[in-house]
Short mmCIF file of C-alpha atoms and ligand atoms in Angstrom, two decimals:
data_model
loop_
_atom_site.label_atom_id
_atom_site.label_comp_id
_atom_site.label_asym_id
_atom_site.label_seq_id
_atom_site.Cartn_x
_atom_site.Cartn_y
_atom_site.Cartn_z
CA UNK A 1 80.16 121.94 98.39
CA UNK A 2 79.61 119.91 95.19
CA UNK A 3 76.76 117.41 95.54
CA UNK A 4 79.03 114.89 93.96
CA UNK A 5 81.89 115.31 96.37
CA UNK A 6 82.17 113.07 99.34
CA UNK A 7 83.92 114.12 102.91
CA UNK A 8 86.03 111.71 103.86
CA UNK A 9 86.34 111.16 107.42
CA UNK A 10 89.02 108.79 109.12
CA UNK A 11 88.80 107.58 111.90
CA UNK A 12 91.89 104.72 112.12
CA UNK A 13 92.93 107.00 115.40
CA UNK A 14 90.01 106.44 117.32
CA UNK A 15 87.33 103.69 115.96
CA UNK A 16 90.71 102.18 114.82
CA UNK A 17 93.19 102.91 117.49
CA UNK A 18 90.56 100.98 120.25
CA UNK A 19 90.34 97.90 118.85
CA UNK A 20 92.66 95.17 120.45
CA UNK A 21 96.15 95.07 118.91
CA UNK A 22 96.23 98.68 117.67
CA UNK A 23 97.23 100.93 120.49
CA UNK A 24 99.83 103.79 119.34
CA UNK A 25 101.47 105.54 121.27
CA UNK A 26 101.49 109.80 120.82
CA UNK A 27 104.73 109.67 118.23
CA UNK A 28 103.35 106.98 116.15
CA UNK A 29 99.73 108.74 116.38
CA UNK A 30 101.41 111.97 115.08
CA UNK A 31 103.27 110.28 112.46
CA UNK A 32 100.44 108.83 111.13
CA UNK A 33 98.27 111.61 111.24
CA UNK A 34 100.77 113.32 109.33
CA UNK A 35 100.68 110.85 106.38
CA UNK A 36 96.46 111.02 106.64
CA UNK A 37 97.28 114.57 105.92
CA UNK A 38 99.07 113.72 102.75
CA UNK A 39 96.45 111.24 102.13
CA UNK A 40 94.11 114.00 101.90
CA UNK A 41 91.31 112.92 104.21
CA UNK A 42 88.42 115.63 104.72
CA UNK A 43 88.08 115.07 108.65
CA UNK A 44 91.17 113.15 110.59
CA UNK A 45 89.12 111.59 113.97
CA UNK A 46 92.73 112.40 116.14
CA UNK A 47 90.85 110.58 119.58
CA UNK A 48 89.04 110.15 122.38
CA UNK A 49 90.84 113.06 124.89
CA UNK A 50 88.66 111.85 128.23
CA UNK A 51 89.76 108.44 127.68
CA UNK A 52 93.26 109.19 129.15
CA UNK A 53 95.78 112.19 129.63
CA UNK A 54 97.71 110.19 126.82
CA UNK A 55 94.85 110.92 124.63
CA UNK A 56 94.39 114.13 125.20
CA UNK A 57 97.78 115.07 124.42
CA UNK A 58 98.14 112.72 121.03
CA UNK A 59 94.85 114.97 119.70
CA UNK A 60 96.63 118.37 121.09
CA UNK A 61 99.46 117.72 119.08
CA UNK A 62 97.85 116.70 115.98
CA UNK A 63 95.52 119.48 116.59
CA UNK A 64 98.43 121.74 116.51
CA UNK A 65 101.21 120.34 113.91
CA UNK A 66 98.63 118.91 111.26
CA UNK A 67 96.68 121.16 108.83
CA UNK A 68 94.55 120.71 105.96
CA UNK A 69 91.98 118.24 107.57
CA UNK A 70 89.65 119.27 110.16
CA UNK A 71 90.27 117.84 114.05
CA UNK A 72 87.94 116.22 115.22
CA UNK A 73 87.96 114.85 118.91
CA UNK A 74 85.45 112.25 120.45
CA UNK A 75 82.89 113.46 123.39
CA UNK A 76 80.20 111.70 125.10
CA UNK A 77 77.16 113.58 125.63
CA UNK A 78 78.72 115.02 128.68
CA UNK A 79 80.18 117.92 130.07
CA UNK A 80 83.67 117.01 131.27
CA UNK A 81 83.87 115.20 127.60
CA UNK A 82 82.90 117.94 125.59
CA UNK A 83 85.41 120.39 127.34
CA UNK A 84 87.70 118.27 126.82
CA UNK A 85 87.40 118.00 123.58
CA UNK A 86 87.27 121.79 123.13
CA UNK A 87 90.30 122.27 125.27
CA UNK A 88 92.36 119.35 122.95
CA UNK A 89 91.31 120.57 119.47
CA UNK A 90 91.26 124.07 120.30
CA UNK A 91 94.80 124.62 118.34
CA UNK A 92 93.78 123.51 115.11
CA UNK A 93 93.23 125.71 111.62
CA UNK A 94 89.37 124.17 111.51
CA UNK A 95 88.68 122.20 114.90
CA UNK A 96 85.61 119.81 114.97
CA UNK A 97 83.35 118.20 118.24
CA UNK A 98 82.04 114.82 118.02
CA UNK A 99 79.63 114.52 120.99
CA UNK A 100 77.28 111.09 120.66
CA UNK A 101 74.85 109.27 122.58
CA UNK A 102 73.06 106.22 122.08
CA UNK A 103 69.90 106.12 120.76
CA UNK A 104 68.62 102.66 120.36
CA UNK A 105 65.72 101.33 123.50
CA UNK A 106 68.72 98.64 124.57
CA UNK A 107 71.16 100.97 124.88
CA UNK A 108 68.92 103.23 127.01
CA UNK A 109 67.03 100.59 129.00
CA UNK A 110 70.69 98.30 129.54
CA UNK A 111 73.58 100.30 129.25
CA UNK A 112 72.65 103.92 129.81
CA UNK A 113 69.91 103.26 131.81
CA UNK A 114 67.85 106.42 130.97
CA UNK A 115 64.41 107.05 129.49
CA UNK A 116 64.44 108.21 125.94
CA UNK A 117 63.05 112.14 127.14
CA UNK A 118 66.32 111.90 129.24
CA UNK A 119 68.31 111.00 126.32
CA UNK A 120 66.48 114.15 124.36
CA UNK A 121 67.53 116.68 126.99
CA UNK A 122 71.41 115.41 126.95
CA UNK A 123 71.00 116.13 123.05
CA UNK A 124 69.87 119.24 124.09
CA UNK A 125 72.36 120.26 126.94
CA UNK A 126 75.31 118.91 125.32
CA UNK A 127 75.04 119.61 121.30
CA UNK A 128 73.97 123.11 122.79
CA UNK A 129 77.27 123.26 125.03
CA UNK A 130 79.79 122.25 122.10
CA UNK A 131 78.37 124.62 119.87
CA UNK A 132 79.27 127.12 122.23
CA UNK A 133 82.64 126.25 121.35
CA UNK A 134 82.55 125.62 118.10
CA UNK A 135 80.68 126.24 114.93
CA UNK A 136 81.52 122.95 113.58
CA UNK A 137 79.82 120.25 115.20
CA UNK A 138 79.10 116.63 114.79
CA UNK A 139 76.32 114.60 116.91
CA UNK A 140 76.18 111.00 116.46
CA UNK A 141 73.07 108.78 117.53
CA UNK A 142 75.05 105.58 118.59
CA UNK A 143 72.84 102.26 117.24
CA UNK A 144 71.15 104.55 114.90
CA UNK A 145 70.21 101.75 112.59
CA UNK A 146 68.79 99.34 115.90
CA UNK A 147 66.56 102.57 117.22
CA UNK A 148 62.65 103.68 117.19
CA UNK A 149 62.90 105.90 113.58
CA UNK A 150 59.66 108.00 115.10
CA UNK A 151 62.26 108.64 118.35
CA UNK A 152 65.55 108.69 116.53
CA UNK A 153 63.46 111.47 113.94
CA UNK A 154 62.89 113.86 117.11
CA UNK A 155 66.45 113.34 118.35
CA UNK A 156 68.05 114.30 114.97
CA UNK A 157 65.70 117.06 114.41
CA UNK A 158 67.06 118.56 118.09
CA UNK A 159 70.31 118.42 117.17
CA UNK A 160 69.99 120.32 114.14
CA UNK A 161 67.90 122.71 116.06
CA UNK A 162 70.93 122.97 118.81
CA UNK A 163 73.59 123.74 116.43
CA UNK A 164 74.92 120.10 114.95
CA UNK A 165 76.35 120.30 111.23
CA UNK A 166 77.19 117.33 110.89
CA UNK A 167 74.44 114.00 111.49
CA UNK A 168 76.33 110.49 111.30
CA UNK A 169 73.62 107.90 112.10
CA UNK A 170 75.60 104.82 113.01
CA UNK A 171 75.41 101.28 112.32
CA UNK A 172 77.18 100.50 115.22
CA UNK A 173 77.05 96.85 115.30
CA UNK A 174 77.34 95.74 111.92
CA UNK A 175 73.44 94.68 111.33
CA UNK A 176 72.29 96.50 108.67
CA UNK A 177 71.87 95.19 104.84
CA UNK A 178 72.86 97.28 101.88
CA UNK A 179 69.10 98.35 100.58
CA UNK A 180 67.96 98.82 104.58
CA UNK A 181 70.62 101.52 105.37
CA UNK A 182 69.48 103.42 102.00
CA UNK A 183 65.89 103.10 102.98
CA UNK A 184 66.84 104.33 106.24
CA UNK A 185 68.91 107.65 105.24
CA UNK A 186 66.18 108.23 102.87
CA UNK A 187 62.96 107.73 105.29
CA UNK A 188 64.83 109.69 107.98
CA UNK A 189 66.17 112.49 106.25
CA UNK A 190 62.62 113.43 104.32
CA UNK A 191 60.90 113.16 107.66
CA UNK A 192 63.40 115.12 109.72
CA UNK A 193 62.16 118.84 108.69
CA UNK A 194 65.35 120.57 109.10
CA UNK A 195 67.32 118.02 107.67
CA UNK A 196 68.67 120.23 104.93
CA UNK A 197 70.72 122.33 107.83
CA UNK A 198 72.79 119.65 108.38
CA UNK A 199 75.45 116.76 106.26
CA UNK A 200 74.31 112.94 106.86
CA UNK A 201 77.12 110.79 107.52
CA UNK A 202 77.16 107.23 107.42
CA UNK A 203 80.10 105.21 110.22
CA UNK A 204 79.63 101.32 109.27
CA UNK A 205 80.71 99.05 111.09
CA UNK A 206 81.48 95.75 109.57
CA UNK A 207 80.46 92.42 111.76
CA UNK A 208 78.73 91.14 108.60
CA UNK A 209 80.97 92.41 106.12
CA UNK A 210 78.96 94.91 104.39
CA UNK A 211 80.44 97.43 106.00
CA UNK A 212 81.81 99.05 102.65
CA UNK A 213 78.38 98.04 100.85
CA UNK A 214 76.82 99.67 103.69
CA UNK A 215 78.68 102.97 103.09
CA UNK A 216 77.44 103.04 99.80
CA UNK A 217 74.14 102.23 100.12
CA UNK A 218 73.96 105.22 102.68
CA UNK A 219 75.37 107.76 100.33
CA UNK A 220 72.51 106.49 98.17
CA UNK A 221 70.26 107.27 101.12
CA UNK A 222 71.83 110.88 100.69
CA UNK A 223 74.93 110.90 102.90
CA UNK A 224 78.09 112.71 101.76
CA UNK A 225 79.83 112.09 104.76
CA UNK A 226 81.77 108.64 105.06
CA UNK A 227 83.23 107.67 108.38
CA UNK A 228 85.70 104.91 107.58
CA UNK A 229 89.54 103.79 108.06
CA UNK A 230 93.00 102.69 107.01
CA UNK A 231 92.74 98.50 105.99
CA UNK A 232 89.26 98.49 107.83
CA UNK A 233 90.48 98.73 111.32
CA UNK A 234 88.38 99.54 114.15
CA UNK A 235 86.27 97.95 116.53
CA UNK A 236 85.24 93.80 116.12
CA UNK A 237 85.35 93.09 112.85
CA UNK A 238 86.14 97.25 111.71
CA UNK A 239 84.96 99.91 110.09
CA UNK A 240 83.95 100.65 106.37
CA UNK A 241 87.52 100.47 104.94
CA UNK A 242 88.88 104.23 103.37
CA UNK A 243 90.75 102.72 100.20
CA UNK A 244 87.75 100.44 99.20
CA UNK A 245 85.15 103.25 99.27
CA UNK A 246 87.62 105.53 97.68
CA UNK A 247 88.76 102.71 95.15
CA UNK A 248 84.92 101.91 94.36
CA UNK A 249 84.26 105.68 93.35
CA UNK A 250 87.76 105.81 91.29
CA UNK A 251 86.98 102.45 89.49
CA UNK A 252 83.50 102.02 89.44
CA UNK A 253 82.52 106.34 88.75
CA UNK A 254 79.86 104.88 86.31
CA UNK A 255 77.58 103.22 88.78
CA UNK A 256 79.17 105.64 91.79
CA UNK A 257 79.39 108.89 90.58
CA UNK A 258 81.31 110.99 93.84
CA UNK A 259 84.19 112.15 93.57
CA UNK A 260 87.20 112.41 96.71
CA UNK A 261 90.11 114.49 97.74
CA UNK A 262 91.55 111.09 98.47
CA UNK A 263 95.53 111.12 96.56
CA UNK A 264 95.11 107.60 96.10
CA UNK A 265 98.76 107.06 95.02
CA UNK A 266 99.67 107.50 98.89
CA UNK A 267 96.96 104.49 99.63
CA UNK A 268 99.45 101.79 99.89
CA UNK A 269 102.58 103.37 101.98
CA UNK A 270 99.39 104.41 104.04
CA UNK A 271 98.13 100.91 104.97
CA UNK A 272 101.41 99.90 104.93
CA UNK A 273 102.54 102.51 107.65
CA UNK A 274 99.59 101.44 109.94
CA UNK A 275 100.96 98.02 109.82
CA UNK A 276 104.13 98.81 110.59
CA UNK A 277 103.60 101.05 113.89
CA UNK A 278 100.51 98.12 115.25
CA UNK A 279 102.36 95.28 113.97
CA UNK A 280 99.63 93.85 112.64
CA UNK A 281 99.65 92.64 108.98
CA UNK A 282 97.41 93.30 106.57
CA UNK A 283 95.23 90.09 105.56
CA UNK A 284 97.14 89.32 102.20
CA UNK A 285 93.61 88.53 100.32
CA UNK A 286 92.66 92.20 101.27
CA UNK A 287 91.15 94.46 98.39
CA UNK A 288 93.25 97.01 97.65
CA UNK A 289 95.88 96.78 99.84
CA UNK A 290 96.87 93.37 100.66
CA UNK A 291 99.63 91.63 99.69
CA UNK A 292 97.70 89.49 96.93
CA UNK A 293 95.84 92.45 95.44
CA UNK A 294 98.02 92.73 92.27
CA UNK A 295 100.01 89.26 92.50
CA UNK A 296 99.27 86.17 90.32
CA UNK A 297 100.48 82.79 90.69
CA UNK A 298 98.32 80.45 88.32
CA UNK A 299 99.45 80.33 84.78
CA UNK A 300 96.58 81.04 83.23
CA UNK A 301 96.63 84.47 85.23
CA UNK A 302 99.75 85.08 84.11
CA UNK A 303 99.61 84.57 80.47
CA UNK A 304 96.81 86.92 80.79
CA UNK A 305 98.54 89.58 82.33
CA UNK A 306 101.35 89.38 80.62
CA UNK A 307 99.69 90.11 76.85
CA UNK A 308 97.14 92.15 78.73
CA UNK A 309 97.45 93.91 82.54
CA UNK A 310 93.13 94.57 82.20
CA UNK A 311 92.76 90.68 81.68
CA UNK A 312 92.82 90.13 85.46
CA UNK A 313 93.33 93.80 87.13
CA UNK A 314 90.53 96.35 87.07
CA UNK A 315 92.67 98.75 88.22
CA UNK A 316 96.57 99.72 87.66
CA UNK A 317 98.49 99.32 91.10
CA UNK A 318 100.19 102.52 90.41
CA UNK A 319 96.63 104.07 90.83
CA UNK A 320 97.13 102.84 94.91
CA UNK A 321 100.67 103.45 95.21
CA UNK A 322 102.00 99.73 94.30
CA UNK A 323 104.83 99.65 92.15
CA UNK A 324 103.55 97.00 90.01
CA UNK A 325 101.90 93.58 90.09
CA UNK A 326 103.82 90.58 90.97
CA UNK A 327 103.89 87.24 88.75
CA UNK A 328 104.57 84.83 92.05
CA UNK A 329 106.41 82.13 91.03
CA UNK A 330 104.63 78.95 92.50
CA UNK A 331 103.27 75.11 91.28
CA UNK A 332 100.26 76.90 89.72
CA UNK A 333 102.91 79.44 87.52
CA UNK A 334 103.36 78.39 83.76
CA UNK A 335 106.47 78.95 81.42
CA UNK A 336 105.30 82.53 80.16
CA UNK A 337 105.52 83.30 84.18
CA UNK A 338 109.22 81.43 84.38
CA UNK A 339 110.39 83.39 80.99
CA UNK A 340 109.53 87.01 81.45
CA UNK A 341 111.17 86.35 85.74
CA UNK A 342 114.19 84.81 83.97
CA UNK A 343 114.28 87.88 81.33
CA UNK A 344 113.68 90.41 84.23
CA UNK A 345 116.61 88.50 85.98
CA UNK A 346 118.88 89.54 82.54
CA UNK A 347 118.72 85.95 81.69
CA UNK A 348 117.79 84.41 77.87
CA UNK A 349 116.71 80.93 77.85
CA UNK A 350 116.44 78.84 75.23
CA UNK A 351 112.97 76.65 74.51
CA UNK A 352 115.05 73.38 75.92
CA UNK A 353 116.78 75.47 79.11
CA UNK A 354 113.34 77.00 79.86
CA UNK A 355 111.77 73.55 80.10
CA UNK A 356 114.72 72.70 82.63
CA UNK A 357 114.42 75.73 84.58
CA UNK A 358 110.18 75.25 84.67
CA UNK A 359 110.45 71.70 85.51
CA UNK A 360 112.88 72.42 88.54
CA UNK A 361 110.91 75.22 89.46
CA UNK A 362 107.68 73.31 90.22
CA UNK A 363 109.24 70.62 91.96
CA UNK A 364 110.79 73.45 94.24
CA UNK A 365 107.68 75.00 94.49
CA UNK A 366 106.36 71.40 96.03
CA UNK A 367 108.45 71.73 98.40
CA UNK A 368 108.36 75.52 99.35
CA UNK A 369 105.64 77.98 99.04
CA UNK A 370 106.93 79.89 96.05
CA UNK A 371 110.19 80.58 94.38
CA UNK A 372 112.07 83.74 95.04
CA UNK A 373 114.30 85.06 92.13
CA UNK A 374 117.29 83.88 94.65
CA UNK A 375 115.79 80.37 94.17
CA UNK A 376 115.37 81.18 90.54
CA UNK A 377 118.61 82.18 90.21
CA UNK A 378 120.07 79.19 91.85
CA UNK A 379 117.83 77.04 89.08
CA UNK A 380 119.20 79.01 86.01
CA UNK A 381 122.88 78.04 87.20
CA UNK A 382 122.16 74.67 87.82
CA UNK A 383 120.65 74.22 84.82
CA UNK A 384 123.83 76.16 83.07
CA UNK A 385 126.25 73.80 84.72
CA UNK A 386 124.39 70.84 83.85
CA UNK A 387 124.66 71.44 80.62
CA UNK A 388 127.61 72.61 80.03
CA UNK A 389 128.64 69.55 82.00
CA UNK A 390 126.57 67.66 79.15
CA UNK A 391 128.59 69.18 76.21
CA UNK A 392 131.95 68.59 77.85
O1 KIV B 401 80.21 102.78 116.10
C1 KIV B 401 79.78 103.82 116.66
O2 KIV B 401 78.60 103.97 116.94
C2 KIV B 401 80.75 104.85 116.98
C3 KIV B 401 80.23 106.18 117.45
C4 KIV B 401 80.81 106.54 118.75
C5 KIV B 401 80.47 107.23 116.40
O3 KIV B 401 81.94 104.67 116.81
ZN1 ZN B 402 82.29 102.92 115.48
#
């Protein structure tokens, strides 16, 4: 693999699917999955298959109809888990295990209430166990960045030595800052002596909001794996959002030089699709995607963007899939804004009608939100009549 080529890994059907609100059921996972395919992610996370049989069957069927990506289904460090897993990814082209266990001494001591030597000889039992099934296999230390590094060094180390590929290091609750995380990947991975057997990947979570930041900082560290998802979904406050790590490669390749099978034309009808089968909306302020992303209201904005697109957009939203930015009429919009919507709308003003149809405009726009080309529309013939009421 090129050292400047990052795996993508989504997980919007798993880390995303479990957060309140976006449940799907199987139909809606496959159809999904399907467009992740066209999206061109590396690794497609299809689920959790112990969780329920409903699980189970959403990752068979993905497993089975979906090809390109690799499958990858969710275990616990457990038995039952891990065959599973095997059992529900065991129709795909390239089938992947993601077994995990937490790492951290609060996870041990309050939640899994096991000694750390008991926690090494799961990693042992269970990475062992899935490789069995598979040569492709992923071991995650849950609360990676919250653990002992001496103790989190050893557990890495055995699961390389029992067969793991693939090392994601987790910062599971969101805690992490940007130069910590790179500090981290870079301590661990030069201490770990077989860390070259293995890809680091880096699954951010984002209670702080440097989830994305984190990402980066990781890959930094030396990770080419990125665990992230459609609009940021996932558990809290979400995961490292897909199109702004993908976005941040395309747009800033100077400063982040990696490069991604990503297609990022199907970005938008991506996040858009999740939307639509959760019913949840997309935060209109959100990068890439949101509804605001390429739309400008105040006129000052919009005489830019008119003479010039790269005045206010570093990016064209063809590049994402968006058909073009918007010029929202609205009380911050100037004339240039009002012209080119009337123009667009087939409609030449003159300088006095355009003054008529501005001035009407922002007193509508007092009273509503914006002004849709209906309400335009019904401006321009007002202003017609009037005047030719005038002349009479
Ligand atoms: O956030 C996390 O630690 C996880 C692991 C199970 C990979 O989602
Ligand atoms: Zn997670």
């Amino acid at each position: 693999m090129a050292d400047d080529k990052l795996i993508i890994f989504d997980t919007t059907l798993r880390d995303g699917e479990q957060a309140p609100g976006f449940s799907m059921n199987t139909p809606e996972k496959l159809k999904l999955a399907r467009q992740l395919q066209t999206l061109g992610v590396d690794v497609l996370e299809a689920g959790f298959p112990i969780a329920s049989s409903d699980d189970a069957e959403a990752v068979q069927l993905i497993a089975s109809e979906i090809k390109g990506p690799v499958i990858a289904g969710l275990a616990r460090c457990d038995r039952a888990d891990i065959e599973c897993v095997a059992e529900s990814v065991k129709a795909a082209e390239r089938a992947r295990i993601h077994t995990f266990i937490a790492t951290s001494d609060l996870h041990l001591e309050r939640k899994l209430r096991i000694s750390r030597e008991e926690c090494l000889q799961s990693v042992v039992d269970n990475v062992s166990l899935a490789r069995g099934f598979t040569d492709d296999v992923e071991f995650s230390a849950e609360d990676a960045t919250r653990s002992d590094l001496d103790f989190l060094c050893r557990i890495v180390e055995t699961a390389i030595a029992c067969g793991a590929t693939t090392v994601n290091l987790p910062d599971t609750v969101g805690y992490c800052t940007p130069d910590e995380i790179q500090q981290f990947f870079t301590d661990l991975i030069e201490r770990v002596p077989n860390s070259d057997k293995a890809v680091f990947s880096t699954h951010c979570h984002d209670d702080l909001g440097l989830a994305v930041a984190n990402s980066l900082a990781a890959v930094r560290g030396g990770c080419r794996q990125v665990e992230c998802t459609i609009n940021g979904v996932g558990e809290r406050a979400g995961n490292a959002s897909l199109e702004e790590i993908v976005m941040v490669t395309r747009v800033r390749g100077d400063l982040v030089p990696y490069t991604t099978g990503i297609d990022t034309t199907a970005i938008f009808s991506t996040s858009q699709m999740l939307s639509e089968l959760t019913r949840e909306p997309v935060q209109s302020n959100k990068a890439i995607v949101g509804r605001n992303a390429f739309a400008h209201e105040a006129g000052i904005h919009q005489d830019g963007v008119i003479k010039d697109r790269r005045t206010y957009e570093i990016m064209r939203p063809a590049d994402v899939g968006v058909a073009q930015s918007t010029l929202v009429l609205g009380k911050h919009s100037g004339r240039h804004a009002v012209k080119q919507r009337c123009e667009q709308l087939g409609v030449e003003l003159s300088r006095l009608e355009l003054d008529r149809v501005y001035r009407a405009m922002i007193d509508l726009a007092d009273r509503q939100k914006t002004v849709e080309d209906s309400d335009l529309s019904a401006i321009i013939a007002e202003v017609h009549t009037r005047q030719a009421a005038g002349a009479a």
